[in-house]
mmCIF file of C-alpha atoms and ligand atoms in Angstrom:
data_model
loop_
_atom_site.group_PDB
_atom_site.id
_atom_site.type_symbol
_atom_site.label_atom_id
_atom_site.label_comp_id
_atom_site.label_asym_id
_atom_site.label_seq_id
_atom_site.Cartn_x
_atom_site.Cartn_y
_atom_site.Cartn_z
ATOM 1 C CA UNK A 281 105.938 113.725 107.778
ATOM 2 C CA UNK A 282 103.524 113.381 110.524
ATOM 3 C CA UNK A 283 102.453 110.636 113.112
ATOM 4 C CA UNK A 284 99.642 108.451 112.005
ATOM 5 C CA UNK A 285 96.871 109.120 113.955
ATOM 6 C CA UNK A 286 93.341 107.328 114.559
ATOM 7 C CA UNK A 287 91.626 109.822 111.323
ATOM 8 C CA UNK A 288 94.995 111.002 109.511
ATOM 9 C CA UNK A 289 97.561 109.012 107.821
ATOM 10 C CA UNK A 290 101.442 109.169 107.999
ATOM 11 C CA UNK A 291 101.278 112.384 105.552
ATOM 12 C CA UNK A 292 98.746 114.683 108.111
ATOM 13 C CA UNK A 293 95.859 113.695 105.713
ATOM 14 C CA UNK A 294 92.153 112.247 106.205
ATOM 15 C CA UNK A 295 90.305 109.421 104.989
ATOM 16 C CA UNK A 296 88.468 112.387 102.950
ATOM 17 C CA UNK A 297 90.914 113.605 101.447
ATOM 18 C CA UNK A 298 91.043 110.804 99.239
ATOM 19 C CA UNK A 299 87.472 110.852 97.916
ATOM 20 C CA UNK A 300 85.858 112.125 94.830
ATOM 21 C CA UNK A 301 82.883 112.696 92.960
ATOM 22 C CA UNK A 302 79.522 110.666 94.301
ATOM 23 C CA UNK A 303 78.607 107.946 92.208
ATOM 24 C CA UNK A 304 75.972 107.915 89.550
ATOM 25 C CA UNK A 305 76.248 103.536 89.195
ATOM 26 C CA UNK A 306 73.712 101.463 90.256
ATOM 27 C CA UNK A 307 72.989 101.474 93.524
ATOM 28 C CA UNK A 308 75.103 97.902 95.001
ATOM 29 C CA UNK A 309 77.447 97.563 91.970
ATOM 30 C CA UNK A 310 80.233 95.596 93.109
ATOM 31 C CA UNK A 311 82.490 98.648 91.465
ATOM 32 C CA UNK A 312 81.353 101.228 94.075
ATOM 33 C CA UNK A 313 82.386 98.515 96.677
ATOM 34 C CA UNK A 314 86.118 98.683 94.967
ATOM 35 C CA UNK A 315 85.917 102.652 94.878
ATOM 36 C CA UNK A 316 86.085 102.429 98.612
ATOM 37 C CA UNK A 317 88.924 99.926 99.080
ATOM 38 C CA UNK A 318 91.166 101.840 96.342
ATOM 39 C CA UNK A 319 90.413 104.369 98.892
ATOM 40 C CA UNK A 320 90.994 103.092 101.846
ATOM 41 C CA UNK A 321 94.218 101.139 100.167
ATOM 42 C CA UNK A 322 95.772 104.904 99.006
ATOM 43 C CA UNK A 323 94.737 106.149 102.356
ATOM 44 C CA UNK A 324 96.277 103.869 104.702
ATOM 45 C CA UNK A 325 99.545 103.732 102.323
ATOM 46 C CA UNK A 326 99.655 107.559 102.537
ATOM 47 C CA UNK A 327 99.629 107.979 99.060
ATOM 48 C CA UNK A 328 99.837 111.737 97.761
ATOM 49 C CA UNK A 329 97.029 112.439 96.600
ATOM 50 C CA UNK A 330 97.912 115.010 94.342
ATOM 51 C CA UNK A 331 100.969 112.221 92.659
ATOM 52 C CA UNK A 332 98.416 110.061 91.380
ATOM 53 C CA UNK A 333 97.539 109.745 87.757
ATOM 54 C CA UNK A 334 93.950 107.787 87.482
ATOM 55 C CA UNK A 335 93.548 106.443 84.030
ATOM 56 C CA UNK A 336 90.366 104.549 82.598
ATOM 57 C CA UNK A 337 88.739 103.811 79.195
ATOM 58 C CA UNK A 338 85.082 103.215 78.526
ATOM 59 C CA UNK A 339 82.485 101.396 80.336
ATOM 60 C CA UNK A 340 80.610 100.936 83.733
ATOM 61 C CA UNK A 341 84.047 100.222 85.665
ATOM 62 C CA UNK A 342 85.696 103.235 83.695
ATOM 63 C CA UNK A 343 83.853 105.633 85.562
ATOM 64 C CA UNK A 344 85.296 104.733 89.047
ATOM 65 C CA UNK A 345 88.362 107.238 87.802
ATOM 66 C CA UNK A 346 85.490 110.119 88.809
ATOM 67 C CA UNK A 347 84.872 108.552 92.210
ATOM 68 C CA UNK A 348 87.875 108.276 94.007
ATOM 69 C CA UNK A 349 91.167 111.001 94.288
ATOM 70 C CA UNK A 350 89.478 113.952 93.314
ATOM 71 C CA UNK A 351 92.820 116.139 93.517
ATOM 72 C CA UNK A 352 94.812 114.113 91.400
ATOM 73 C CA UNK A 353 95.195 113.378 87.431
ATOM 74 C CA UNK A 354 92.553 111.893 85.847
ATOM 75 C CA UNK A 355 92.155 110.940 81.827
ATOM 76 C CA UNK A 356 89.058 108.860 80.421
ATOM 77 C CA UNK A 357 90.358 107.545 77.450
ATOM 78 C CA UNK A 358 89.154 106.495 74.682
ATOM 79 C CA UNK A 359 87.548 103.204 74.586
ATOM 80 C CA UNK A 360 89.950 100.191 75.438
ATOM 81 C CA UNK A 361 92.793 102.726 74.731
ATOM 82 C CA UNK A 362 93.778 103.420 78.787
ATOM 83 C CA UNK A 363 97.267 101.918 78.434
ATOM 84 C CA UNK A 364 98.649 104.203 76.359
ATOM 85 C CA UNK A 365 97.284 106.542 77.893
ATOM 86 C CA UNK A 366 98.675 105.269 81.577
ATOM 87 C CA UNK A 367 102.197 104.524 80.008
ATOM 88 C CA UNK A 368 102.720 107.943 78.273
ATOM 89 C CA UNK A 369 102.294 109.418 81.993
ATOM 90 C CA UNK A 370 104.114 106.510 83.564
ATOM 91 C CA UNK A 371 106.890 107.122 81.191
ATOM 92 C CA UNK A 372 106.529 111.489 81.724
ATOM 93 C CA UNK A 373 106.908 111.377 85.321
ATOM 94 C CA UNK A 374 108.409 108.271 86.951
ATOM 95 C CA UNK A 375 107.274 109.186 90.163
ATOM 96 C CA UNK A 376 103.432 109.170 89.739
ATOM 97 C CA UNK A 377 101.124 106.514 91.093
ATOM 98 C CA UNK A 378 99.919 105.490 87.909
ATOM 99 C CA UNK A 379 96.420 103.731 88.871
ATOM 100 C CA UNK A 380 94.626 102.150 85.727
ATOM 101 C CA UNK A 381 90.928 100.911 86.350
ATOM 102 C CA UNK A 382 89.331 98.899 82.843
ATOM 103 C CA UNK A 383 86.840 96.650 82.663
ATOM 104 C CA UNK A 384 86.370 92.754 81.157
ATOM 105 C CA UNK A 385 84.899 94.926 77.774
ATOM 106 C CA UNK A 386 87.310 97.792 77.912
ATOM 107 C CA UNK A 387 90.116 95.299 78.100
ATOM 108 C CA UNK A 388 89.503 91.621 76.796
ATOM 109 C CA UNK A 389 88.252 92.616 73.836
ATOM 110 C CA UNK A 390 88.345 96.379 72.092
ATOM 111 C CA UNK A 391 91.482 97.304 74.577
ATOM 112 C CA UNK A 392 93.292 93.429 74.430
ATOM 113 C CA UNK A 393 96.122 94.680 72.346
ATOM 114 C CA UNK A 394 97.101 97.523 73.981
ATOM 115 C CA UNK A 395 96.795 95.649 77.571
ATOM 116 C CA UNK A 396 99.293 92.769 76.362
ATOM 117 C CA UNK A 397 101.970 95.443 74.991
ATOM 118 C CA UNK A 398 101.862 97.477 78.455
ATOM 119 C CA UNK A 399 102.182 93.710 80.504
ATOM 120 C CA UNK A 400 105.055 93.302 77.965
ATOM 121 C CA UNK A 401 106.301 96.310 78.235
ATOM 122 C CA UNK A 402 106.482 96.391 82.332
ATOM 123 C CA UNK A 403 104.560 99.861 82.567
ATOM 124 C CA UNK A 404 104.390 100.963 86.230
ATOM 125 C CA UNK A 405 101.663 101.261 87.121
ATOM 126 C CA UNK A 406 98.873 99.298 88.907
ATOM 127 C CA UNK A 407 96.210 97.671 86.162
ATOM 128 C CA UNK A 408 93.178 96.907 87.927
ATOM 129 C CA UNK A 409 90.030 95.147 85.788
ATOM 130 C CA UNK A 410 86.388 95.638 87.505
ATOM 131 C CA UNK A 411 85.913 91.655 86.001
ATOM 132 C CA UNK A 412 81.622 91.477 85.963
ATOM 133 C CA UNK A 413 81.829 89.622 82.757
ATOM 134 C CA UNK A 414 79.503 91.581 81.057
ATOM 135 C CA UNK A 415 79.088 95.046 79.165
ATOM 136 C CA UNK A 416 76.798 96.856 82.041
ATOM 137 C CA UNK A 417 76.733 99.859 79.798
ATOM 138 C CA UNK A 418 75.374 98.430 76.935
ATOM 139 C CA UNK A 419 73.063 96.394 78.851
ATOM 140 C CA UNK A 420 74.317 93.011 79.115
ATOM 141 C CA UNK A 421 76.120 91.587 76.326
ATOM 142 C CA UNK A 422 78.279 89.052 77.630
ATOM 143 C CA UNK A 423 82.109 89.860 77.549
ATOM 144 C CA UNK A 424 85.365 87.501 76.351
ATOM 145 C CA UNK A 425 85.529 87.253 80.640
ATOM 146 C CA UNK A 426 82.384 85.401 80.897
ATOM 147 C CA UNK A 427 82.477 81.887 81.837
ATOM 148 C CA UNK A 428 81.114 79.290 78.963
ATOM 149 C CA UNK A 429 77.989 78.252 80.299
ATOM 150 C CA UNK A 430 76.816 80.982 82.311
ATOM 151 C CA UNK A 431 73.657 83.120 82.400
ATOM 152 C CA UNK A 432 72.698 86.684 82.272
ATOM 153 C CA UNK A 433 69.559 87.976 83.100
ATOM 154 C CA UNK A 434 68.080 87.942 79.692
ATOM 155 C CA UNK A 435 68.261 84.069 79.962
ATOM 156 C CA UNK A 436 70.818 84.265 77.316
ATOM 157 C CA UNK A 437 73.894 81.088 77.668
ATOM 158 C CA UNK A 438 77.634 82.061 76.931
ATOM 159 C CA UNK A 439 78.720 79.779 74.176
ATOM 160 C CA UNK A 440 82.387 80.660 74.288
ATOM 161 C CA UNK A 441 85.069 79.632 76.817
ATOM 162 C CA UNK A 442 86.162 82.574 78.616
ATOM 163 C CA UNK A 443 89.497 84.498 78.392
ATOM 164 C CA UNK A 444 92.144 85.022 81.771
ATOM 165 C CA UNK A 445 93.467 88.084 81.640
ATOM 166 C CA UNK A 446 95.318 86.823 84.771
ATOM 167 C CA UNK A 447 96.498 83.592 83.090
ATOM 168 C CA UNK A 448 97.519 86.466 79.970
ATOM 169 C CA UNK A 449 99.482 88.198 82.554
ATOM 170 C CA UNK A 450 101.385 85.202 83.700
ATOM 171 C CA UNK A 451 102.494 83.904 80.105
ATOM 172 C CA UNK A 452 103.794 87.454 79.338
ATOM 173 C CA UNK A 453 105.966 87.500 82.409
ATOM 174 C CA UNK A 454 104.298 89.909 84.888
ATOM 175 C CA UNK A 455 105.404 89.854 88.049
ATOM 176 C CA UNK A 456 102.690 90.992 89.841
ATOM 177 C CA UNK A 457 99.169 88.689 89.591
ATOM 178 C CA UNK A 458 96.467 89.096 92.106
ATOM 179 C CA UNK A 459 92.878 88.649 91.777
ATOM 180 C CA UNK A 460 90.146 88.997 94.308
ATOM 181 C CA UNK A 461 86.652 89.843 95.217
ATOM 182 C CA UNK A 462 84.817 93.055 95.472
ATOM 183 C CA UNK A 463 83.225 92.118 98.321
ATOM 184 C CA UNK A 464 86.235 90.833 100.516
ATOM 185 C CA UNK A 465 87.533 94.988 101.914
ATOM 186 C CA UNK A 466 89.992 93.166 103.979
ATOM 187 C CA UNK A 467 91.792 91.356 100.763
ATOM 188 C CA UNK A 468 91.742 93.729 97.968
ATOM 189 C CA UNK A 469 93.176 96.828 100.596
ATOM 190 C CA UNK A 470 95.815 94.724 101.120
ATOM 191 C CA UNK A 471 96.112 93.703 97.551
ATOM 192 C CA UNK A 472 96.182 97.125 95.761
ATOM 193 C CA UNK A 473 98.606 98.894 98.377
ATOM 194 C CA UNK A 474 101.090 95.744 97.575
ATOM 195 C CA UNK A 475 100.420 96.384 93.610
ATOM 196 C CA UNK A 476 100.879 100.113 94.347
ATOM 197 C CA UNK A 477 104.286 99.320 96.178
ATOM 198 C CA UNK A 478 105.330 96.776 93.179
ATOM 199 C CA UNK A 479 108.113 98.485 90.694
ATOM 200 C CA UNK A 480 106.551 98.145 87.266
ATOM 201 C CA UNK A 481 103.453 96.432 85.973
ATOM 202 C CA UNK A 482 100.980 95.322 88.806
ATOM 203 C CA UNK A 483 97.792 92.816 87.230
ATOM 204 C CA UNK A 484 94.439 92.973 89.994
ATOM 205 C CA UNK A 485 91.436 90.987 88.389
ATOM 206 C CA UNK A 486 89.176 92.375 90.552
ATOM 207 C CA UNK A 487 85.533 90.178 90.562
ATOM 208 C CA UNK A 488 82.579 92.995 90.757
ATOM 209 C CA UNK A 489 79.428 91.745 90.610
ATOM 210 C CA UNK A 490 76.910 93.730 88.115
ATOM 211 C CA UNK A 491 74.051 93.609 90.077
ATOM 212 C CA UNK A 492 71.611 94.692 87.253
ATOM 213 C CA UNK A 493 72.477 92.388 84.502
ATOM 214 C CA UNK A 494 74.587 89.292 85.960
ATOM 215 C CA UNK A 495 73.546 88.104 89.383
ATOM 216 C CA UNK A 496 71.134 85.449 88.883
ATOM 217 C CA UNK A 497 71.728 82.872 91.828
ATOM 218 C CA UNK A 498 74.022 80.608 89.125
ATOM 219 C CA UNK A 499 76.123 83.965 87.652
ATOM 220 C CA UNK A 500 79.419 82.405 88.093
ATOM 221 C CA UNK A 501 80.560 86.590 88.636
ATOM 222 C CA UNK A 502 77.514 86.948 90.977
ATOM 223 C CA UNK A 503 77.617 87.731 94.576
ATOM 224 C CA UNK A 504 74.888 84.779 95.839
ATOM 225 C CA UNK A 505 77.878 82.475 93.780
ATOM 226 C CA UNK A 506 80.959 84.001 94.886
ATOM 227 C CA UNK A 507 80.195 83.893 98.355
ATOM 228 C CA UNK A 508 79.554 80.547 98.627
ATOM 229 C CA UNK A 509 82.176 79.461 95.821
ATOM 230 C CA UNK A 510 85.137 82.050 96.943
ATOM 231 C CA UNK A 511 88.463 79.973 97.520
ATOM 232 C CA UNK A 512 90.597 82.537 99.914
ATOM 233 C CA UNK A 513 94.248 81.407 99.069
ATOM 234 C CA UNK A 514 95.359 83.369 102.160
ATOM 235 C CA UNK A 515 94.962 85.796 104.959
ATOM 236 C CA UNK A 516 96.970 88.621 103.823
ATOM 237 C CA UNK A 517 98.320 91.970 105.777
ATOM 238 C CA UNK A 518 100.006 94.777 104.262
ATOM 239 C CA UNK A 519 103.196 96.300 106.337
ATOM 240 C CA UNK A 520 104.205 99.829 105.357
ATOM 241 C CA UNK A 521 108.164 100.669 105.823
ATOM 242 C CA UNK A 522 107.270 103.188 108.601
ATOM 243 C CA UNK A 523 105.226 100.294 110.161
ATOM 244 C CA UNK A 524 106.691 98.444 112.999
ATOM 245 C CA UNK A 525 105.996 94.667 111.843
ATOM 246 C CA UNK A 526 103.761 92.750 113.438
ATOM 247 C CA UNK A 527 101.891 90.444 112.227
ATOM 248 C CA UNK A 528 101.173 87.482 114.255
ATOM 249 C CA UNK A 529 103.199 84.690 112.131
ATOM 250 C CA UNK A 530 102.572 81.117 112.602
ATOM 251 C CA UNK A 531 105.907 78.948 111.269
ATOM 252 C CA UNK A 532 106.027 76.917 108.409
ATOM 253 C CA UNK A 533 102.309 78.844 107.068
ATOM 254 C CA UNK A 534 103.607 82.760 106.784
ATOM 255 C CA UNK A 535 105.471 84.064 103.830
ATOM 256 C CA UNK A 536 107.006 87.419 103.657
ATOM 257 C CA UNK A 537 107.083 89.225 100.266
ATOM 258 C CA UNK A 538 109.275 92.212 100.721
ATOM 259 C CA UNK A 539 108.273 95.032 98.092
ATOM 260 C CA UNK A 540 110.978 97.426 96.744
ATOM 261 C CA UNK A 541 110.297 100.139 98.614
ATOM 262 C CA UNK A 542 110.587 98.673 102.104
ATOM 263 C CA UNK A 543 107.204 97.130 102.471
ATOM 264 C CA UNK A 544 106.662 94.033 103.210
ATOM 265 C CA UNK A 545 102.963 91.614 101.517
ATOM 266 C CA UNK A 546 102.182 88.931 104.720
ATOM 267 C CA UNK A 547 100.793 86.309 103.320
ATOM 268 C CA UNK A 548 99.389 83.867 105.556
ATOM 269 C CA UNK A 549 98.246 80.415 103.795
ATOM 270 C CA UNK A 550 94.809 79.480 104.909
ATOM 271 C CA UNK A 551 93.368 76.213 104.873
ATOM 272 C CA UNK A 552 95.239 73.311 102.669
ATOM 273 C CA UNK A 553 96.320 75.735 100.361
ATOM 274 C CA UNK A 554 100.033 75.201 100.140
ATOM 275 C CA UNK A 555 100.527 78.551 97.394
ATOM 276 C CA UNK A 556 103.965 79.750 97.490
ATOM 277 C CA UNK A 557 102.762 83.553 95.773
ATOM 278 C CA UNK A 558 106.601 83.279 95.175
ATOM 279 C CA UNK A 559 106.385 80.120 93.065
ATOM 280 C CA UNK A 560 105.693 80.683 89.541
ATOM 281 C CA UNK A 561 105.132 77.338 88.652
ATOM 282 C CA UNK A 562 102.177 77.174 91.651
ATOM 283 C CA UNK A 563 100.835 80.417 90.290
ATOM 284 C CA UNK A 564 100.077 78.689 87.194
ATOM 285 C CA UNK A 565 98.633 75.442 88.916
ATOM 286 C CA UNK A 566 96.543 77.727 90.597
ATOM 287 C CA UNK A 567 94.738 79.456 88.130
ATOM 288 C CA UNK A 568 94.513 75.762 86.085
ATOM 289 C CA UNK A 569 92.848 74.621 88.926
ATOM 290 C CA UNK A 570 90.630 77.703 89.221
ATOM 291 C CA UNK A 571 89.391 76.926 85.061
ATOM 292 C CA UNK A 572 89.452 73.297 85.499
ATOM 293 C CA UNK A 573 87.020 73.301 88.836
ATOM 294 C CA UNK A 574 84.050 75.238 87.692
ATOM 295 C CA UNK A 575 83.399 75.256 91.029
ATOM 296 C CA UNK A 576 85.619 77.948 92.421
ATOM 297 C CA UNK A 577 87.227 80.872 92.277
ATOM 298 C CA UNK A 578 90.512 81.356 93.957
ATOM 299 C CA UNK A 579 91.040 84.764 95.373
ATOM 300 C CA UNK A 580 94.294 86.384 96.705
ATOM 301 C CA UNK A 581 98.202 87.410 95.671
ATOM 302 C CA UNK A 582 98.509 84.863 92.683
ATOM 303 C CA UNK A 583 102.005 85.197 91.742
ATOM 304 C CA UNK A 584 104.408 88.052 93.430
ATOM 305 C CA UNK A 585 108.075 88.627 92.026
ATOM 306 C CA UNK A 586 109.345 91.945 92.479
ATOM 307 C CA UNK A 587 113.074 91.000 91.478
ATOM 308 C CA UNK A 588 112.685 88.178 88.746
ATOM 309 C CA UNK A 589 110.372 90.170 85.915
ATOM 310 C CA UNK A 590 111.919 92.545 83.275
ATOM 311 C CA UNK A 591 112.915 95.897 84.546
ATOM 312 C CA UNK A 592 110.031 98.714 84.278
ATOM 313 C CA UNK A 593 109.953 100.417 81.187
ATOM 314 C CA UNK A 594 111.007 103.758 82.348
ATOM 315 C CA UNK A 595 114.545 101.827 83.278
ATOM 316 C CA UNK A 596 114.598 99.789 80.290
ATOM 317 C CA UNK A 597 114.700 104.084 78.388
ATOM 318 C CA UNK A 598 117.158 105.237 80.355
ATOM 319 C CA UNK A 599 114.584 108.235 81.764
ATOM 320 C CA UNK A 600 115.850 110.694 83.837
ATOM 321 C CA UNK A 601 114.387 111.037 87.694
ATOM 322 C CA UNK A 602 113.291 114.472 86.664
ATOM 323 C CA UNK A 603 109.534 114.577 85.291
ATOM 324 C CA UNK A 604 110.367 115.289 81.994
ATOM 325 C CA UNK A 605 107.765 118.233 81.973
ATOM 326 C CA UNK A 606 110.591 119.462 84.286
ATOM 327 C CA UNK A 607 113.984 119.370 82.000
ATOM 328 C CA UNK A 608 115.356 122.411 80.634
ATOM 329 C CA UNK A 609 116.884 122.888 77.240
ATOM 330 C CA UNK A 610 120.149 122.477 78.078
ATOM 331 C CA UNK A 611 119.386 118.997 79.966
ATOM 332 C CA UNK A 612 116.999 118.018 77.067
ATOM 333 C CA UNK A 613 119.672 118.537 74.263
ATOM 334 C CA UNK A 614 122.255 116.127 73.764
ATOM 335 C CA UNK A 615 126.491 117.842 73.961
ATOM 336 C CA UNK A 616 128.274 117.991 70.726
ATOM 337 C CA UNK A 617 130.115 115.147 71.349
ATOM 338 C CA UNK A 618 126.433 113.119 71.985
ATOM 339 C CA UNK A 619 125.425 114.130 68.558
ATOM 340 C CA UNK A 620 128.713 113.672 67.089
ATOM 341 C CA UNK A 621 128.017 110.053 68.229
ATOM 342 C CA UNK A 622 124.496 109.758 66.580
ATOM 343 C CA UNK A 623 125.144 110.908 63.607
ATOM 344 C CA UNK A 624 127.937 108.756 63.158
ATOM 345 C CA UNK A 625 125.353 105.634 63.743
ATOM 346 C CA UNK A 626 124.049 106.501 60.439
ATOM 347 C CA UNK A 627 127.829 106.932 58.581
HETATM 348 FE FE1 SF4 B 194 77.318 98.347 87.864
HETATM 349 FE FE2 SF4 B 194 76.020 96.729 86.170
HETATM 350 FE FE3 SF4 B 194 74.886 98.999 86.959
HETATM 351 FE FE4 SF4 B 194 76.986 99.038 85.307
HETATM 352 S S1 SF4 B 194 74.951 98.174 84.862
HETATM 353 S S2 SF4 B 194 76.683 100.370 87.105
HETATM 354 S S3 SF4 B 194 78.209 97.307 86.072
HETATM 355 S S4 SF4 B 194 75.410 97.265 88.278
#
């Protein structure tokens, strides 16, 4: 391991080294702007590059898999159909970074099933949604994200109240809930190296502004809006274990989530925001508040539990530490007296 330094990371490598292909979206989509802090978030948490499975389904957001990490794993699936796909290599190598990125349309809708089952489930891996609340690649349907009320460009009105997948999340236990704003770097770095450093499933709604189909003035998932209607539920900073802490505290306002592997999520309440991310219960108030004031949209670590949720899947099967691509014959096949004991489960 080497010494960070002012261009390399903890592991020797560069900023650089954690790029990928350049990007063929519109030119100011809010999903380029999340490209570069799942960059700078692997980067500063001195991620290996080449342990990271990227895993993505179909749609605007889905391409982001193409932008970032070019030296690890990457699988476009097929539309809304990324889970599986992230929880067969979850489940193959226990070890990889297992980095989902959907969108509203790849996952409230076609992909809905298949997200609920890997929440349930406690896949590890980090889940993040590029939430625009409309399909950009089909240009501009509204999606089951998009406010009731608001506008796209076509002039169109959403008729139907709109789905949170974060609220989803919550009900099905997850102990990991963040959502934030493409265009606050500070926030969502801080966000997705905590959901990286979380043991099992990790929820980011990430709000990305479409900038070609849904950012009239009034787009509730605009930028004009969410700048002026952004509710910051805290100041956060993200301590790595071979960090010294320090982080200026003040008493009474600072909480310190402590991550299983030795980091530590410094959350530092802003404002009159009195959110415990700790506190189930004021996770859920939260995000009431956030559908009952059509005001605002409260951005930052919803709802953090890293020892209350269901172990992660791979512990709930009993897999070995070993990738399983690694096991020999011997280690795969169960002893005589292992079969000897299935087959009498069937006596
Ligand atoms: Fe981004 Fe919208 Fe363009 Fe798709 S259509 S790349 S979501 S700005």
């Amino acid at each position: 391991m080497s010494e960070t330094t002012a261009t390399t990371n903890h592991l020797g490598l560069a900023r650089t080294d954690y790029g990928g292909a350049k990007s063929t979206l519109c030119l100011g989509c809010g999903h380029d702007q999340i490209t570069r802090h799942i960059i700078a978030a692997t980067y500063e948490s001195g991620v290996d590059p080449y342990n990271v499975a990227k895993t993505s389904g179909i749609g605007c957001s889905s391409k982001t898999g193409a932008y970032f990490i070019n030296k690890g794993y990457g699988i476009n699936s097929v539309h809304g159909r990324m889970p599986s796909v992230a929880t067969g290599a979850a489940m193959a190598n226990r070890h990889l970074v297992v980095l989902g990125v959907s969108g509203d349309g790849d996952t409230a809708s076609i992909g809905m099933g298949q997200f609920v089952h890997a929440v349930r489930r406690n896949t590890n891996m980090v889940y993040i949604v590029e939430n625009n609340g409309v399909y950009g690649l089909t240009k501009g349907q509204f999606s089951a994200t998009s406010d009731k009320g608001a506008r796209v460009k076509s002039g169109e009105v959403n008729d139907y109240a709109d789905i949170d997948l974060c609220q989803i999340a919550m009900d099905l236990g997850c102990g990991f809930v963040a959502r934030s704003f493409s265009g606050d770097a500070k926030q969502m770095v801080a966000l997705i190296r905590a959901a990286i450093a979380h043991k099992g499933f990790a929820r980011h709604d990430a709000i990305s502004p479409c900038v070609t189909f849904n950012n009239l003035p009034d787009s509730t998932k605009g930028f004009a809006w969410l700048k002026e209607h952004n509710v910051t539920l805290h100041d956060l900073g993200f301590v790595a274990p071979y960090d010294a802490v320090q982080v200026e505290q003040a008493p009474g306002t600072t909480v310190s989530v402590d991550m299983p592997d030795g980091s530590h999520l410094v959350v530092h309440k802003l404002g009159d925001h009195e959110h415990d991310p700790t506190d189930r219960a004021a996770a859920l108030a939260v995000l009431q508040r956030d559908r009952g004031e059509a005001g605002h949209v409260y951005t930052g670590l919803l709802y953090c539990s890293p020892t209350q949720s269901q172990p992660p899947l791979e512990d709930i099967k009993h897999l070995p530490d070993a990738p399983l691509a690694t096991l020999n014959e011997r280690e795969l096949r169960p002893s005589r007296d292992q079969f000897a004991e299935l087959m009498a489960t069937f006596r």
